[in-house]
GROMACS .gro file of C-alpha atoms in nm:
model
  266
    1MET     CA    1  11.224  -0.015   7.519
    2THR     CA    2  11.531   0.118   7.626
    3ARG     CA    3  11.520   0.157   8.048
    4ASN     CA    4  11.794   0.427   8.196
    5LYS     CA    5  11.860   0.297   8.541
    6ARG     CA    6  11.997   0.652   8.642
    7LEU     CA    7  11.645   0.816   8.577
    8LYS     CA    8  11.464   0.628   8.856
    9GLY     CA    9  11.363   0.868   9.105
   10LYS     CA   10  11.481   1.166   8.909
   11THR     CA   11  11.281   1.502   8.782
   12VAL     CA   12  11.236   1.505   8.398
   13VAL     CA   13  11.069   1.836   8.247
   14ILE     CA   14  10.957   1.804   7.886
   15THR     CA   15  10.868   2.079   7.707
   16GLY     CA   16  10.623   2.038   7.348
   17ALA     CA   17  10.507   1.705   7.570
   18SER     CA   18  10.182   1.677   7.401
   19GLY     CA   19  10.276   1.493   7.113
   20GLY     CA   20  10.554   1.361   6.858
   21LEU     CA   21  10.910   1.296   7.030
   22GLY     CA   22  10.802   1.484   7.351
   23GLU     CA   23  10.510   1.221   7.399
   24GLN     CA   24  10.751   0.924   7.348
   25LEU     CA   25  10.986   1.055   7.558
   26ALA     CA   26  10.729   1.129   7.857
   27TYR     CA   27  10.651   0.742   7.828
   28GLN     CA   28  10.989   0.629   7.815
   29CYS     CA   29  11.146   0.832   8.109
   30ALA     CA   30  10.878   0.705   8.281
   31ALA     CA   31  10.959   0.340   8.218
   32SER     CA   32  11.272   0.411   8.358
   33GLY     CA   33  11.134   0.552   8.685
   34ALA     CA   34  11.143   0.918   8.636
   35ASN     CA   35  10.894   1.175   8.787
   36LEU     CA   36  10.797   1.393   8.524
   37PHE     CA   37  10.646   1.743   8.449
   38LEU     CA   38  10.473   1.769   8.142
   39LEU     CA   39  10.473   2.135   7.960
   40ALA     CA   40  10.241   2.192   7.639
   41ARG     CA   41   9.942   2.429   7.528
   42ASN     CA   42   9.716   2.121   7.522
   43VAL     CA   43   9.630   2.066   7.838
   44GLY     CA   44   9.375   1.801   7.755
   45LYS     CA   45   9.623   1.573   7.580
   46LEU     CA   46   9.844   1.625   7.859
   47ASP     CA   47   9.590   1.512   8.131
   48GLN     CA   48   9.521   1.192   7.916
   49MET     CA   49   9.919   1.113   7.916
   50ALA     CA   50   9.945   1.181   8.302
   51GLU     CA   51   9.691   0.954   8.378
   52LYS     CA   52   9.831   0.650   8.159
   53ILE     CA   53  10.174   0.730   8.285
   54ARG     CA   54  10.041   0.731   8.647
   55GLY     CA   55   9.863   0.386   8.629
   56GLN     CA   56  10.102   0.207   8.395
   57HIS     CA   57  10.443   0.293   8.589
   58GLY     CA   58  10.349   0.446   8.913
   59VAL     CA   59  10.568   0.767   8.877
   60ASP     CA   60  10.477   1.091   8.957
   61CYS     CA   61  10.374   1.281   8.673
   62ARG     CA   62  10.231   1.629   8.675
   63TYR     CA   63  10.149   1.868   8.365
   64LEU     CA   64  10.097   2.251   8.346
   65GLN     CA   65   9.999   2.460   8.041
   66LEU     CA   66  10.275   2.660   7.869
   67ASP     CA   67  10.281   2.838   7.513
   68LEU     CA   68  10.632   2.882   7.475
   69SER     CA   69  10.559   3.201   7.241
   70SER     CA   70  10.440   3.353   7.572
   71HIS     CA   71  10.759   3.426   7.731
   72GLU     CA   72  10.681   3.637   8.036
   73ASP     CA   73  10.465   3.311   8.142
   74VAL     CA   74  10.803   3.088   8.166
   75PRO     CA   75  10.894   3.206   8.505
   76ALA     CA   76  10.557   3.133   8.686
   77VAL     CA   77  10.547   2.789   8.521
   78PHE     CA   78  10.894   2.706   8.656
   79GLN     CA   79  10.816   2.859   9.002
   80ALA     CA   80  10.538   2.623   9.019
   81ILE     CA   81  10.763   2.324   8.933
   82PHE     CA   82  11.023   2.394   9.201
   83GLU     CA   83  10.736   2.465   9.456
   84GLU     CA   84  10.652   2.101   9.408
   85VAL     CA   85  10.981   1.920   9.375
   86ARG     CA   86  11.321   2.039   9.529
   87HIS     CA   87  11.518   2.038   9.175
   88VAL     CA   88  11.491   1.943   8.811
   89ASP     CA   89  11.716   1.695   8.722
   90VAL     CA   90  11.684   1.716   8.314
   91LEU     CA   91  11.554   1.959   8.103
   92VAL     CA   92  11.431   1.874   7.761
   93ASN     CA   93  11.361   2.144   7.572
   94ASN     CA   94  11.152   1.988   7.290
   95ALA     CA   95  10.888   2.220   7.165
   96GLY     CA   96  10.929   2.380   6.828
   97TYR     CA   97  10.780   2.396   6.482
   98GLY     CA   98  10.862   2.511   6.147
   99ILE     CA   99  10.728   2.619   5.830
  100PHE     CA  100  10.844   2.548   5.492
  101SER     CA  101  10.871   2.857   5.252
  102GLU     CA  102  11.084   3.015   4.989
  103ALA     CA  103  11.236   3.308   5.144
  104LYS     CA  104  11.052   3.570   4.953
  105ASP     CA  105  10.731   3.435   5.043
  106VAL     CA  106  10.791   3.377   5.419
  107THR     CA  107  10.563   3.617   5.650
  108LEU     CA  108  10.699   3.824   5.937
  109PRO     CA  109  10.462   3.672   6.204
  110ASP     CA  110  10.560   3.337   6.092
  111VAL     CA  111  10.914   3.449   6.129
  112GLN     CA  112  10.868   3.592   6.486
  113GLY     CA  113  10.663   3.262   6.606
  114MET     CA  114  10.943   3.021   6.480
  115PHE     CA  115  11.233   3.224   6.661
  116ALA     CA  116  10.998   3.304   6.958
  117VAL     CA  117  10.916   2.912   7.020
  118ASN     CA  118  11.214   2.755   6.879
  119VAL     CA  119  11.509   2.986   7.023
  120VAL     CA  120  11.362   3.228   7.270
  121GLY     CA  121  11.123   3.016   7.445
  122LEU     CA  122  11.381   2.748   7.483
  123ILE     CA  123  11.636   2.986   7.605
  124ALA     CA  124  11.376   3.120   7.851
  125CYS     CA  125  11.302   2.755   7.992
  126THR     CA  126  11.684   2.707   8.047
  127LYS     CA  127  11.764   3.005   8.206
  128GLU     CA  128  11.499   2.899   8.535
  129VAL     CA  129  11.705   2.572   8.539
  130ILE     CA  130  12.035   2.674   8.519
  131PRO     CA  131  12.093   2.859   8.895
  132SER     CA  132  11.958   2.555   9.067
  133MET     CA  133  12.159   2.294   8.843
  134LYS     CA  134  12.500   2.490   8.859
  135LYS     CA  135  12.435   2.507   9.286
  136ARG     CA  136  12.410   2.122   9.312
  137LYS     CA  137  12.637   2.054   9.034
  138LEU     CA  138  12.403   1.840   8.898
  139GLY     CA  139  12.183   1.810   8.615
  140HIS     CA  140  12.140   1.781   8.235
  141ILE     CA  141  12.002   2.016   7.953
  142ILE     CA  142  11.885   1.841   7.618
  143ASN     CA  143  11.815   2.070   7.344
  144VAL     CA  144  11.623   1.936   7.066
  145SER     CA  145  11.784   2.090   6.760
  146SER     CA  146  11.757   1.900   6.380
  147GLN     CA  147  12.007   1.840   6.103
  148ALA     CA  148  11.841   2.154   5.950
  149GLY     CA  149  12.073   2.347   6.194
  150LYS     CA  150  12.407   2.164   6.037
  151LEU     CA  151  12.247   2.155   5.671
  152ALA     CA  152  12.027   2.435   5.567
  153THR     CA  153  11.807   2.331   5.258
  154PRO     CA  154  11.572   2.565   5.005
  155LYS     CA  155  11.231   2.656   5.149
  156SER     CA  156  11.340   2.634   5.497
  157SER     CA  157  11.560   2.936   5.548
  158VAL     CA  158  11.400   3.063   5.888
  159TYR     CA  159  11.366   2.740   6.011
  160SER     CA  160  11.704   2.648   5.998
  161ALA     CA  161  11.804   2.957   6.120
  162THR     CA  162  11.662   2.904   6.429
  163LYS     CA  163  11.802   2.584   6.466
  164HIS     CA  164  12.125   2.727   6.380
  165ALA     CA  165  12.091   2.943   6.653
  166VAL     CA  166  12.001   2.661   6.923
  167LEU     CA  167  12.334   2.498   6.810
  168GLY     CA  168  12.528   2.808   6.886
  169TYR     CA  169  12.335   2.851   7.206
  170THR     CA  170  12.378   2.497   7.307
  171ASN     CA  171  12.761   2.466   7.191
  172SER     CA  172  12.816   2.799   7.418
  173LEU     CA  173  12.586   2.670   7.716
  174ARG     CA  174  12.796   2.358   7.717
  175MET     CA  175  13.129   2.564   7.792
  176GLU     CA  176  12.979   2.770   8.016
  177LEU     CA  177  12.861   2.482   8.234
  178ALA     CA  178  13.136   2.234   8.212
  179ASP     CA  179  13.305   2.312   8.544
  180ALA     CA  180  12.958   2.312   8.705
  181GLY     CA  181  12.888   1.943   8.661
  182VAL     CA  182  12.589   1.990   8.452
  183PHE     CA  183  12.595   1.801   8.117
  184VAL     CA  184  12.446   2.013   7.808
  185THR     CA  185  12.359   1.799   7.481
  186ALA     CA  186  12.265   1.891   7.132
  187VAL     CA  187  11.975   1.624   6.956
  188ASN     CA  188  11.991   1.690   6.603
  189PRO     CA  189  11.720   1.444   6.419
  190GLY     CA  190  11.641   1.440   6.081
  191PRO     CA  191  11.296   1.416   5.971
  192MET     CA  192  11.048   1.276   6.200
  193ALA     CA  193  10.720   1.122   6.161
  194THR     CA  194  10.504   1.350   6.340
  195SER     CA  195  10.243   1.593   6.317
  196PHE     CA  196  10.524   1.871   6.221
  197PHE     CA  197  10.478   1.844   5.892
  198ASP     CA  198  10.087   1.914   5.878
  199LEU     CA  199  10.223   2.276   5.912
  200ALA     CA  200  10.549   2.268   5.829
  201ASP     CA  201  10.432   2.115   5.474
  202PRO     CA  202  10.081   2.098   5.442
  203SER     CA  203  10.112   1.969   5.047
  204GLY     CA  204  10.248   1.614   5.187
  205ASN     CA  205  10.517   1.645   4.929
  206TYR     CA  206  10.814   1.618   5.121
  207VAL     CA  207  10.686   1.339   5.381
  208LYS     CA  208  10.615   1.146   5.061
  209ASN     CA  209  10.954   1.217   4.895
  210LEU     CA  210  11.153   1.099   5.214
  211GLY     CA  211  10.962   0.769   5.194
  212ARG     CA  212  11.116   0.488   5.465
  213HIS     CA  213  11.391   0.762   5.532
  214ILE     CA  214  11.193   0.919   5.770
  215LEU     CA  215  11.233   0.851   6.135
  216SER     CA  216  11.042   0.711   6.400
  217THR     CA  217  10.981   0.913   6.715
  218GLU     CA  218  11.025   0.593   6.950
  219LYS     CA  219  11.388   0.520   6.792
  220VAL     CA  220  11.472   0.891   6.873
  221ALA     CA  221  11.332   0.873   7.211
  222GLU     CA  222  11.523   0.554   7.287
  223LYS     CA  223  11.874   0.725   7.189
  224VAL     CA  224  11.798   1.036   7.404
  225VAL     CA  225  11.665   0.878   7.717
  226ALA     CA  226  11.995   0.639   7.680
  227ALA     CA  227  12.185   0.934   7.703
  228MET     CA  228  12.012   1.122   7.978
  229LEU     CA  229  12.243   1.196   8.286
  230THR     CA  230  12.564   1.108   8.062
  231ASN     CA  231  12.811   1.343   7.959
  232SER     CA  232  12.683   1.329   7.562
  233ARG     CA  233  12.776   1.631   7.365
  234GLU     CA  234  12.510   1.547   7.049
  235ILE     CA  235  12.304   1.297   6.957
  236ASN     CA  236  12.276   1.283   6.571
  237LEU     CA  237  12.005   1.110   6.373
  238PRO     CA  238  12.010   0.909   6.094
  239GLY     CA  239  12.403   0.872   6.067
  240TRP     CA  240  12.370   0.881   5.696
  241MET     CA  241  12.229   1.226   5.704
  242ASN     CA  242  12.457   1.333   6.007
  243ALA     CA  243  12.765   1.236   5.741
  244GLY     CA  244  12.568   1.456   5.473
  245SER     CA  245  12.620   1.738   5.756
  246ILE     CA  246  12.977   1.688   5.819
  247LEU     CA  247  13.045   1.684   5.436
  248TYR     CA  248  12.870   1.999   5.417
  249ALA     CA  249  13.073   2.140   5.684
  250LEU     CA  250  13.413   2.017   5.496
  251PHE     CA  251  13.300   2.083   5.133
  252PRO     CA  252  12.995   2.338   5.120
  253LYS     CA  253  13.008   2.434   4.735
  254LEU     CA  254  13.047   2.084   4.616
  255VAL     CA  255  12.744   1.952   4.835
  256GLU     CA  256  12.552   2.214   4.759
  257ARG     CA  257  12.604   2.179   4.365
  258LEU     CA  258  12.557   1.791   4.426
  259GLY     CA  259  12.252   1.803   4.653
  260LYS     CA  260  12.056   2.058   4.450
  261LYS     CA  261  11.838   1.842   4.301
  262ALA     CA  262  11.759   1.650   4.631
  263PHE     CA  263  11.725   1.958   4.844
  264LEU     CA  264  11.451   2.102   4.633
  265LYS     CA  265  11.225   1.792   4.664
  266LYS     CA  266  11.056   1.980   4.974
   0.00000   0.00000   0.00000
């Protein structure tokens, strides 16, 4: 497990912290000496995590319940955080979900739900930390997007659209905050071994087809934690998939034609 000495004594806020990548980020940030605020809907799991983190690493670890689809609750949650600590050093916008469905079959409630959490919820959290980070000229906003935000594939039209939106927002935000000394990083992982696919693909076919190519949350978390409080533009994993995304940006028609069979394996 990588240790990041820059995090010692810093305050890190993680959304979607109760499982998957968010959970691994919490453990690895704590191992680096960071104090934590964990945000998610499942307070039972957050309570278990906070107790374990405090016991193993001796850092301050607190949690608050937050459903990112309830945007009106976001300001109060961050107000509660700022009442406990003077500032947030790192915000990791990790919460998100997807549902794989052909465009003709996706329901409007699912469309609204994915955009509410993946995009609007992320923006709502970010807005809460920008003023203090700009004032201090210090901070790091890390937005977890996806390789799907660079290379769209069949059956993920809406999910991919949300991640394209996250990347657009992140790229604009990075330029806005560059002169303020605030770092902004996009994390673009390929498929990870998490409960994400329990909802996204209940059939299990996609994970089965991925086989050994699926990423571990531990490895992705190591890369993200190592980059915290550094001026890293993007973290792209795995390398071969990101190469495909770059190739797609250059030769979209060719990639769509040659990759059609593989893309349809969802």
